[in-house]
Amino acid sequence: MPRILTGIQSSGEPHLGNVLGAMLPAIEMSKRNESFFFIADLHALTTIKDREVLKTNTLTTAAAWLACGLNTETNILYKQSDIPQVTELMWYLNCLTPYPMLANAHSFKDKAKQLSDVNAGLFTYPVLMASDIILYDAEIVPVGKDQTQHLEITRDIANKFNYLFGNTFIIPEAKTDNTNMIIPGTDGRKMSKSYNNTINIFADEKVLKKQIMGIVTDSKNLEDPKDPKTCNIFQLYKLVASDAQTQNLISKYQKGGYGYGHAKNELFELIINKYEKIRNKFKILMKDPKHVEIQLQKGAEKAQEVANSVLKKVKSNLGLV
Ligand code: ADP
Ligand code: TRP
């Protein structure tokens, strides 16, 4: 049974793209494999510089995992910063990581162009990510396509360590098949917190409705027949709806006399109904941060055991002990 591990940065409230593209597929896999899921709050520090924002994001990300059905009896959910061994290992890995490999990373180059605060944490982001993965003997890492280069860097560093200091780490593999699906945002681009085009399925009805009403459409009149293939509302609807519901909406579009406002209302109702249980569970969890914290602590204790045993081997192989 291979060990699966993945992390999500606590950089904001998880949206429909995160839930359908990353969380639900990973939870599905966790039913068959022993899985490690963590909230990458140390990575979030590269961009978030506000104590309350970081705390809230960490809570919402943990609550979202739990609300989506992650079973913490059979899996391990923890906060990255609760296992300080990860930053210790990062230092050892830093000393093996060639400078040009980090300087050429796409994600660093993109961020360096976009952000005004280009800090050393952004630069060494992939080394912390490598440490996140190999500290727990992870074998399979489900990630979005944007993360595959980080996985290549992880493999390079782990291989170099094994070559220089003897077999120490398992070489992990990225699994991108389940996350290949790109969920479009309200403007038709990839849904992303950084594009401000998200549908926050955990938000209050009012916020959710406003986001759905903001979906960009063409300017066809109510009477006109419409093309579902080019419509952003339909693209989202079909990801959530059953086949019968989708067919029904296609007929309405093609017949005409059915406006985009109607379609938006229908999408809103669908999301509210489909995710009613998840939304309620999330609300209950957000009112009980203690309970969420206890789940994270329980996960941290289990994660710590693996981290300690791997780190002991690392230090001995390095000649530190
Ligand atoms: P964001 O772009 O909103 O900042 P993150 O980079 O934090 O999202 O992504 C967290 C996880 O969710 C990653 O595994 C990523 O691949 C997945 N994900 C994010 N947006 C989408 C999307 N629009 N479609 C599919 N998966 C997504
Ligand atoms: N960099 C990942 C992202 O932005 C989050 C992450 C941090 C991660 N450490 C990880 C993902 C380890 C997988 C494994 O989505």
mmCIF file of C-alpha atoms in Angstrom, residues 111-222:
data_model
loop_
_atom_site.group_PDB
_atom_site.id
_atom_site.type_symbol
_atom_site.label_atom_id
_atom_site.label_comp_id
_atom_site.label_asym_id
_atom_site.label_seq_id
_atom_site.Cartn_x
_atom_site.Cartn_y
_atom_site.Cartn_z
ATOM 1 C CA LYS A 111 6.211 34.846 -8.586
ATOM 2 C CA ALA A 112 9.308 37.023 -8.796
ATOM 3 C CA LYS A 113 7.683 38.850 -11.724
ATOM 4 C CA GLN A 114 4.291 39.279 -10.048
ATOM 5 C CA LEU A 115 5.111 40.003 -6.422
ATOM 6 C CA SER A 116 6.754 43.060 -4.945
ATOM 7 C CA ASP A 117 8.057 41.066 -1.979
ATOM 8 C CA VAL A 118 10.513 38.573 -3.505
ATOM 9 C CA ASN A 119 11.912 36.994 -0.352
ATOM 10 C CA ALA A 120 14.351 34.140 0.237
ATOM 11 C CA GLY A 121 11.421 31.939 1.338
ATOM 12 C CA LEU A 122 9.982 32.134 -2.165
ATOM 13 C CA PHE A 123 13.357 31.164 -3.561
ATOM 14 C CA THR A 124 13.811 28.118 -1.328
ATOM 15 C CA TYR A 125 10.102 27.165 -1.482
ATOM 16 C CA PRO A 126 10.868 23.973 -3.486
ATOM 17 C CA VAL A 127 13.432 22.794 -0.899
ATOM 18 C CA LEU A 128 10.855 23.038 1.887
ATOM 19 C CA MET A 129 8.443 21.180 -0.353
ATOM 20 C CA ALA A 130 11.042 18.448 -0.952
ATOM 21 C CA SER A 131 11.520 18.223 2.792
ATOM 22 C CA ASP A 132 7.705 17.972 3.309
ATOM 23 C CA ILE A 133 7.625 14.952 1.066
ATOM 24 C CA ILE A 134 10.746 12.911 1.805
ATOM 25 C CA LEU A 135 10.563 13.406 5.582
ATOM 26 C CA TYR A 136 7.506 11.130 5.580
ATOM 27 C CA ASP A 137 8.702 8.443 3.143
ATOM 28 C CA ALA A 138 5.918 9.487 0.765
ATOM 29 C CA GLU A 139 5.681 7.470 -2.428
ATOM 30 C CA ILE A 140 2.863 9.168 -4.319
ATOM 31 C CA VAL A 141 2.161 12.898 -4.323
ATOM 32 C CA PRO A 142 -1.124 14.017 -5.933
ATOM 33 C CA VAL A 143 -0.611 17.560 -7.199
ATOM 34 C CA GLY A 144 -1.776 19.932 -9.896
ATOM 35 C CA LYS A 145 0.243 20.214 -13.109
ATOM 36 C CA ASP A 146 1.787 23.469 -11.888
ATOM 37 C CA GLN A 147 3.608 21.486 -9.190
ATOM 38 C CA THR A 148 5.289 18.836 -11.326
ATOM 39 C CA GLN A 149 8.558 20.765 -11.588
ATOM 40 C CA HIS A 150 8.671 20.959 -7.789
ATOM 41 C CA LEU A 151 8.348 17.188 -7.698
ATOM 42 C CA GLU A 152 11.231 16.841 -10.168
ATOM 43 C CA ILE A 153 13.345 19.038 -7.897
ATOM 44 C CA THR A 154 12.359 16.841 -4.936
ATOM 45 C CA ARG A 155 13.438 13.713 -6.786
ATOM 46 C CA ASP A 156 16.753 15.289 -7.811
ATOM 47 C CA ILE A 157 17.567 16.333 -4.256
ATOM 48 C CA ALA A 158 16.566 12.966 -2.776
ATOM 49 C CA ASN A 159 18.605 11.071 -5.376
ATOM 50 C CA LYS A 160 21.641 13.253 -4.733
ATOM 51 C CA PHE A 161 21.385 12.634 -0.995
ATOM 52 C CA ASN A 162 21.067 8.883 -1.520
ATOM 53 C CA TYR A 163 24.070 8.911 -3.879
ATOM 54 C CA LEU A 164 26.305 10.901 -1.521
ATOM 55 C CA PHE A 165 25.232 9.516 1.852
ATOM 56 C CA GLY A 166 23.770 6.088 1.155
ATOM 57 C CA ASN A 167 20.192 4.990 0.633
ATOM 58 C CA THR A 168 18.130 7.171 2.935
ATOM 59 C CA PHE A 169 15.049 8.473 1.135
ATOM 60 C CA ILE A 170 12.244 6.969 -0.881
ATOM 61 C CA ILE A 171 12.038 8.654 -4.292
ATOM 62 C CA PRO A 172 8.486 9.976 -4.636
ATOM 63 C CA GLU A 173 6.343 10.199 -7.742
ATOM 64 C CA ALA A 174 3.900 12.924 -8.727
ATOM 65 C CA LYS A 175 0.375 11.844 -9.561
ATOM 66 C CA THR A 176 -1.320 14.374 -11.758
ATOM 67 C CA ASP A 177 -4.092 12.320 -13.463
ATOM 68 C CA ASN A 178 -6.763 13.122 -10.929
ATOM 69 C CA THR A 179 -5.871 16.774 -10.799
ATOM 70 C CA ASN A 180 -5.664 17.222 -14.574
ATOM 71 C CA MET A 181 -9.186 18.566 -14.577
ATOM 72 C CA ILE A 182 -8.978 22.359 -14.621
ATOM 73 C CA ILE A 183 -12.036 23.983 -13.112
ATOM 74 C CA PRO A 184 -12.828 27.288 -14.823
ATOM 75 C CA GLY A 185 -13.487 30.410 -12.803
ATOM 76 C CA THR A 186 -16.278 32.966 -13.180
ATOM 77 C CA ASP A 187 -14.352 34.662 -16.021
ATOM 78 C CA GLY A 188 -13.533 31.436 -17.884
ATOM 79 C CA ARG A 189 -9.845 31.399 -16.878
ATOM 80 C CA LYS A 190 -8.580 28.746 -14.437
ATOM 81 C CA MET A 191 -10.341 29.283 -11.108
ATOM 82 C CA SER A 192 -7.722 30.673 -8.734
ATOM 83 C CA LYS A 193 -7.525 32.831 -5.621
ATOM 84 C CA SER A 194 -4.974 34.937 -7.429
ATOM 85 C CA TYR A 195 -7.403 35.761 -10.291
ATOM 86 C CA ASN A 196 -10.268 36.757 -8.027
ATOM 87 C CA ASN A 197 -12.642 34.552 -10.052
ATOM 88 C CA THR A 198 -13.507 31.903 -7.501
ATOM 89 C CA ILE A 199 -16.723 30.262 -6.374
ATOM 90 C CA ASN A 200 -16.368 29.734 -2.663
ATOM 91 C CA ILE A 201 -18.641 26.827 -1.936
ATOM 92 C CA PHE A 202 -18.153 27.268 1.803
ATOM 93 C CA ALA A 203 -19.151 30.936 1.813
ATOM 94 C CA ASP A 204 -22.475 32.333 3.076
ATOM 95 C CA GLU A 205 -25.342 32.125 0.599
ATOM 96 C CA LYS A 206 -25.170 35.850 -0.072
ATOM 97 C CA VAL A 207 -21.483 35.783 -1.016
ATOM 98 C CA LEU A 208 -21.917 32.631 -3.052
ATOM 99 C CA LYS A 209 -24.873 34.104 -4.944
ATOM 100 C CA LYS A 210 -22.924 37.275 -5.715
ATOM 101 C CA GLN A 211 -20.015 35.249 -7.111
ATOM 102 C CA ILE A 212 -22.347 33.161 -9.282
ATOM 103 C CA MET A 213 -24.222 36.239 -10.508
ATOM 104 C CA GLY A 214 -20.828 37.646 -11.505
ATOM 105 C CA ILE A 215 -20.113 34.838 -14.000
ATOM 106 C CA VAL A 216 -19.153 36.437 -17.306
ATOM 107 C CA THR A 217 -21.452 35.684 -20.288
ATOM 108 C CA ASP A 218 -22.002 37.029 -23.797
ATOM 109 C CA SER A 219 -24.796 39.530 -24.396
ATOM 110 C CA LYS A 220 -27.425 37.341 -26.092
ATOM 111 C CA ASN A 221 -31.067 38.254 -25.426
ATOM 112 C CA LEU A 222 -33.374 36.128 -23.347
#
